[in-house]
PDB file of C-alpha atoms in Angstrom:
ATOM      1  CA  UNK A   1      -1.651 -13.897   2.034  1.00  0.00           C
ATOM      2  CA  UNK A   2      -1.877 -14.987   5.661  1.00  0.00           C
ATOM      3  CA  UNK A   3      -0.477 -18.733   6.045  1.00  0.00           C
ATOM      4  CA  UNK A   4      -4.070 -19.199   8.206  1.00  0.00           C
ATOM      5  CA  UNK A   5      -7.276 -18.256   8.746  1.00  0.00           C
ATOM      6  CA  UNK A   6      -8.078 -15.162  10.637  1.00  0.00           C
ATOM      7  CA  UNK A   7     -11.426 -15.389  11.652  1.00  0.00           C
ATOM      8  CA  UNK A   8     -11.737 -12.789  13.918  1.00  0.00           C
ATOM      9  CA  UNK A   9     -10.115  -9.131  13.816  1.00  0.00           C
ATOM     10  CA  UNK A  10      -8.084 -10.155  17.075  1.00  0.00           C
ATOM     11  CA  UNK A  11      -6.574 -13.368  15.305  1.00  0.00           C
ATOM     12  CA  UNK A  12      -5.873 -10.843  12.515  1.00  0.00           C
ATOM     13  CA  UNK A  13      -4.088  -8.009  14.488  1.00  0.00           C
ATOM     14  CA  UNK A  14      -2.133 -10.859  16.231  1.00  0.00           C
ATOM     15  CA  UNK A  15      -0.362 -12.191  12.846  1.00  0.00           C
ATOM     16  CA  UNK A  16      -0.233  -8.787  11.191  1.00  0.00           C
ATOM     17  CA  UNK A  17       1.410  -7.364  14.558  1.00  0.00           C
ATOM     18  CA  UNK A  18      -1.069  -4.436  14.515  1.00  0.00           C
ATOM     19  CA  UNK A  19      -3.408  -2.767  16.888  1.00  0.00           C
ATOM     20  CA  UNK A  20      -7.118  -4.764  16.873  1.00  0.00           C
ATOM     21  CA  UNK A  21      -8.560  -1.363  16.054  1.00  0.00           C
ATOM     22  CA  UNK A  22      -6.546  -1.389  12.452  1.00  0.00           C
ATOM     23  CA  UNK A  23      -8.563  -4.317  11.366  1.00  0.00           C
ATOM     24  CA  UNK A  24     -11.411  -2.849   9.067  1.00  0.00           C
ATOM     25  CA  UNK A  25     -14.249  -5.443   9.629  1.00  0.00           C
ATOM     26  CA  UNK A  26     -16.887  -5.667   7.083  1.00  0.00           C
ATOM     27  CA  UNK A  27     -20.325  -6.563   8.405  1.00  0.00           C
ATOM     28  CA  UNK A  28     -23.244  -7.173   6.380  1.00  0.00           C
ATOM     29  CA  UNK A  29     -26.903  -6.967   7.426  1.00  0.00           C
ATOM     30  CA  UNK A  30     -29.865  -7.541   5.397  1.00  0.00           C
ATOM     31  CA  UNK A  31     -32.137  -4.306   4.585  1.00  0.00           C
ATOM     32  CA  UNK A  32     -35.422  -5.287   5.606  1.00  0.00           C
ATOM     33  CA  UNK A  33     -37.541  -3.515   3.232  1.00  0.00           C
ATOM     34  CA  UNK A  34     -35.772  -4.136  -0.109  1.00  0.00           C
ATOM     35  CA  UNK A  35     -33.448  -6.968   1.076  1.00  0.00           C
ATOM     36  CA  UNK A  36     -30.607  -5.256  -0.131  1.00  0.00           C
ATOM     37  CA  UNK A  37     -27.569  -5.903   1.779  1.00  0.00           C
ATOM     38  CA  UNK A  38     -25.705  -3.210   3.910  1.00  0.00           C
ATOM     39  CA  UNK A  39     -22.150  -2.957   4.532  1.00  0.00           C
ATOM     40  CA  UNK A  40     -20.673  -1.299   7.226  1.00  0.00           C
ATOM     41  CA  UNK A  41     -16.711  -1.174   7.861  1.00  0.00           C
ATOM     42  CA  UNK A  42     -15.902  -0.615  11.039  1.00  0.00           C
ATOM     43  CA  UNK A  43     -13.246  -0.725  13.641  1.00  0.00           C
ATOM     44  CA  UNK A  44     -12.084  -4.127  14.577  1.00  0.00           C
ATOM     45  CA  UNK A  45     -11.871  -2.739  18.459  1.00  0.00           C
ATOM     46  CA  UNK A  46     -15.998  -1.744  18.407  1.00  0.00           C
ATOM     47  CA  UNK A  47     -19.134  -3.069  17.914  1.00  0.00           C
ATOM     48  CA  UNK A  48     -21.533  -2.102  15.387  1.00  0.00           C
ATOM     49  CA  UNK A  49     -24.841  -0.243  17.162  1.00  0.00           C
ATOM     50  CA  UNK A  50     -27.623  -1.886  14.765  1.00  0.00           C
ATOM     51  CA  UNK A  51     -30.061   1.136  15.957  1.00  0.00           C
ATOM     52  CA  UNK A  52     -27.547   3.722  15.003  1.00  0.00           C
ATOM     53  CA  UNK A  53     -27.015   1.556  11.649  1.00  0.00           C
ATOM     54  CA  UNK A  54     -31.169   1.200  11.303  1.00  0.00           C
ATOM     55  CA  UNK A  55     -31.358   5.276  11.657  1.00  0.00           C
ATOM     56  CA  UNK A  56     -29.419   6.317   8.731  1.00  0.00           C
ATOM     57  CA  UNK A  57     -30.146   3.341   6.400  1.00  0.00           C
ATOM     58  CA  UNK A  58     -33.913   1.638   7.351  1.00  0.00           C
ATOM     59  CA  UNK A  59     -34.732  -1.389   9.605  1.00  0.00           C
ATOM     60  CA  UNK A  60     -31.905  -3.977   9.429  1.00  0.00           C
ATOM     61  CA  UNK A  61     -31.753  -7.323  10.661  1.00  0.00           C
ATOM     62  CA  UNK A  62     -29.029 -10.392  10.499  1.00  0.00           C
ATOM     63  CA  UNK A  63     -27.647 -11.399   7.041  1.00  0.00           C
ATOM     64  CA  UNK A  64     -27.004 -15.449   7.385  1.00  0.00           C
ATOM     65  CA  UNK A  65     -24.178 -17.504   5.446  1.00  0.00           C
ATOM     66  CA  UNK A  66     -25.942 -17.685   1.835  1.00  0.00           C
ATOM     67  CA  UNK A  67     -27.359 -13.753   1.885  1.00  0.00           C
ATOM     68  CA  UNK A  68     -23.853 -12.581   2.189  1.00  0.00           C
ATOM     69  CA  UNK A  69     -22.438 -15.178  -0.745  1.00  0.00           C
ATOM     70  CA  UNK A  70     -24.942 -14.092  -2.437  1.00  0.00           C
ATOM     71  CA  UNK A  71     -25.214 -10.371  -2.400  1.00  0.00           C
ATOM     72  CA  UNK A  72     -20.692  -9.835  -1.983  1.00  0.00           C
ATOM     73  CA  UNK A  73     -19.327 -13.024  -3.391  1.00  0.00           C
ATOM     74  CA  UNK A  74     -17.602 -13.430  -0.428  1.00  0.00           C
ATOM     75  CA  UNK A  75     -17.934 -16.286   2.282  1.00  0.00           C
ATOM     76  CA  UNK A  76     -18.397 -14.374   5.850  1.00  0.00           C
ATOM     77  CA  UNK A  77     -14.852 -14.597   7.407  1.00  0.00           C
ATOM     78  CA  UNK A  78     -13.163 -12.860   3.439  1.00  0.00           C
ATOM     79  CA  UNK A  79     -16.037 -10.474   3.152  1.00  0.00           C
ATOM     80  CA  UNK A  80     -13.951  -7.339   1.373  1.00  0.00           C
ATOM     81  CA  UNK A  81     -14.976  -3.467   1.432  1.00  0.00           C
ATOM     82  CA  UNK A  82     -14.880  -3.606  -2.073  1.00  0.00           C
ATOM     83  CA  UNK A  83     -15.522  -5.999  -5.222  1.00  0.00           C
ATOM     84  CA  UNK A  84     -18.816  -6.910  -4.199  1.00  0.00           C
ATOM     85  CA  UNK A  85     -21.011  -9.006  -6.637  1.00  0.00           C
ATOM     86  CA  UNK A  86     -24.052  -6.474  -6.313  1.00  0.00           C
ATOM     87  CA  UNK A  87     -23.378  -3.127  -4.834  1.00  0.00           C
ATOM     88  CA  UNK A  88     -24.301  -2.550  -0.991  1.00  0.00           C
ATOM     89  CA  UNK A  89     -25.731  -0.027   0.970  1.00  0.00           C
ATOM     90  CA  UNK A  90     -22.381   1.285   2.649  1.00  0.00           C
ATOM     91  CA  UNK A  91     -21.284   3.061   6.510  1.00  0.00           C
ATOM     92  CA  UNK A  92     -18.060   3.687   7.153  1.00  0.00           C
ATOM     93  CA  UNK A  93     -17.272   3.513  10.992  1.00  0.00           C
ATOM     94  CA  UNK A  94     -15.459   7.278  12.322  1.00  0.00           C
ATOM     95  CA  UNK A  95     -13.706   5.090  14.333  1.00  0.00           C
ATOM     96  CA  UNK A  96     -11.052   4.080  11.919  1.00  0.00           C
ATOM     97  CA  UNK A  97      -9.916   7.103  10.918  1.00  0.00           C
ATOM     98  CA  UNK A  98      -7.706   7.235  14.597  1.00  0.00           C
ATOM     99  CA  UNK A  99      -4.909   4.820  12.121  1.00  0.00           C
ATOM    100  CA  UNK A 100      -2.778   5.452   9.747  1.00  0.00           C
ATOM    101  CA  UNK A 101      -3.258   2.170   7.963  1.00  0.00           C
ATOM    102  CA  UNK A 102      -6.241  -0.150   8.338  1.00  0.00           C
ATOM    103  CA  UNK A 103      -6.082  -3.887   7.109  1.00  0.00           C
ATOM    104  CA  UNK A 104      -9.445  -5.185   5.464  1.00  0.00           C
ATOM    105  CA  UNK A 105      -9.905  -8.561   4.146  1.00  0.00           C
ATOM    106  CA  UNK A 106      -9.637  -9.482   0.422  1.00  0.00           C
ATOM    107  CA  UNK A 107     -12.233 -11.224  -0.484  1.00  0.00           C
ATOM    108  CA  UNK A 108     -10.586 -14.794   1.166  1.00  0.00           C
ATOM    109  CA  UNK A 109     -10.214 -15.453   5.226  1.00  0.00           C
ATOM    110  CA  UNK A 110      -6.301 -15.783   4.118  1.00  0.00           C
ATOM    111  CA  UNK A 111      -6.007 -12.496   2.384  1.00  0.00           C
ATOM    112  CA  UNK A 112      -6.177  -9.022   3.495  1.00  0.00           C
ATOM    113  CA  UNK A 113      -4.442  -5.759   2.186  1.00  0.00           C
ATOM    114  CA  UNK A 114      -3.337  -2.640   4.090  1.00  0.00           C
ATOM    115  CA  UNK A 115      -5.200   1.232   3.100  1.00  0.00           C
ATOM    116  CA  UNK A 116      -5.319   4.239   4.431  1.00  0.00           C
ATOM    117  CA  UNK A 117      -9.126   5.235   5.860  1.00  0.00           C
ATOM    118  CA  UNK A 118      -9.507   7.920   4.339  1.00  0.00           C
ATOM    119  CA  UNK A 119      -9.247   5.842   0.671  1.00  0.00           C
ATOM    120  CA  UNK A 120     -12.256   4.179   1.847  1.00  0.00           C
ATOM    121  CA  UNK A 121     -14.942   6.083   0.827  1.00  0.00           C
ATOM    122  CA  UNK A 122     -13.940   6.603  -3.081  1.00  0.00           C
ATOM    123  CA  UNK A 123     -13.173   2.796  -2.867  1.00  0.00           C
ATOM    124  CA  UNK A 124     -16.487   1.501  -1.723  1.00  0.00           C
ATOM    125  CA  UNK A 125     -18.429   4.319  -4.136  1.00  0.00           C
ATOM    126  CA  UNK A 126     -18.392   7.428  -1.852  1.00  0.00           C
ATOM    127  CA  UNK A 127     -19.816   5.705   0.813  1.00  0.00           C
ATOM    128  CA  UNK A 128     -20.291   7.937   3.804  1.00  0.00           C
ATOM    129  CA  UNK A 129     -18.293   8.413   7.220  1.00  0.00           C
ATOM    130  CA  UNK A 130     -20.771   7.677  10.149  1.00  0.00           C
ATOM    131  CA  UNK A 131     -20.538   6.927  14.052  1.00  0.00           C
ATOM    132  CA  UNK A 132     -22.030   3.620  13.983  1.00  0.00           C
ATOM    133  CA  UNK A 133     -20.424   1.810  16.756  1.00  0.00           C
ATOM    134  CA  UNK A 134     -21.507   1.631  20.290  1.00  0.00           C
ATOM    135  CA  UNK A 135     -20.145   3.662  23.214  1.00  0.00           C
ATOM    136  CA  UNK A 136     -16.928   2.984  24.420  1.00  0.00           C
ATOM    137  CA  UNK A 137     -16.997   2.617  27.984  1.00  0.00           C
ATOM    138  CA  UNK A 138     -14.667   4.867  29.927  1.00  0.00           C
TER     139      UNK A 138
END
C-alpha cells in the first residue's frame, strides 16, 4: 500500500524507486461490436497504438469512468490485470518483458504488487504477448 495516490505510471515509478517502464498499466477500451471490454497491459514508458490494438481484437474505441467499473470492478486509476468482475478481452504489451519485475496496480490507486512478466499471461487467462505500443522514436 502506497501512502498516496499514483495516478499516473510516472508518479508510480517515482515512490516505488523503479524505472517508468516497470509500471504495468492496464488500459481498457470498449469492443465496439459486442461491447465487451479489452484489456491491454502495457509498458508504463509507451503508448498503446489503438490500430495495432483494433487489428488483433476488432474496432475499439474509449471506455469512460462507469464502462470500466462496470466491466473490472475497478475505478480507472486501481484498474488490476487480474480479478476483473467479467472477464476481458486481454494484450499483453512485448514491451514489458525488457524487466525483471513489473508493478501493476491492485485493484485500488494506493495498491500495487510487484510480478515477473512472464507470470502475466497464466494470470490474466493465457492472454497473449503482442506489440501493441507505438514506435519508439530513435
Amino acid at each position: 500500500m502506497l501512502d498516496d495516490a499514483c495516478r499516473t505510471a510516472q508518479e508510480a515509478a517515482d515512490v516505488l524507486g523503479v524505472a517508468v517502464g516497470q509500471i504495468a498499466k492496464s488500459i481498457i477500451f470498449r469492443r465496439k461490436a459486442d461491447d465487451v471490454a479489452v484489456l491491454v497491459v502495457t509498458s508504463g514508458d509507451r503508448r498503446v497504438d489503438e490500430k495495432k490494438v483494433d487489428a488483433l481484437v476488432g474496432k475499439t474505441g474509449r471506455a469512460d469512468a462507469d464502462f470500466v467499473k462496470s466491466r473490472t470492478g475497478f475505478s480507472i486509476g486501481g484498474v488490476s490485470p487480474v480479478g476483473h468482475v467479467t472477464k476481458p478481452v486481454v494484450l499483453i504489451d512485448a514491451e514489458l518483458f525488457r524487466f525483471e519485475t513489473v508493478w501493476a496496480a491492485a485493484g485500488h490507486p494506493h495498491a500495487v504488487f510487484p510480478l515477473r512478466p512472464q507470470d502475466l499471461p497464466a494470470l490474466t487467462g493465457g492472454a497473449p504477448v503482442a506489440d501493441v505500443v507505438q514506435a519508439v522514436a530513435a
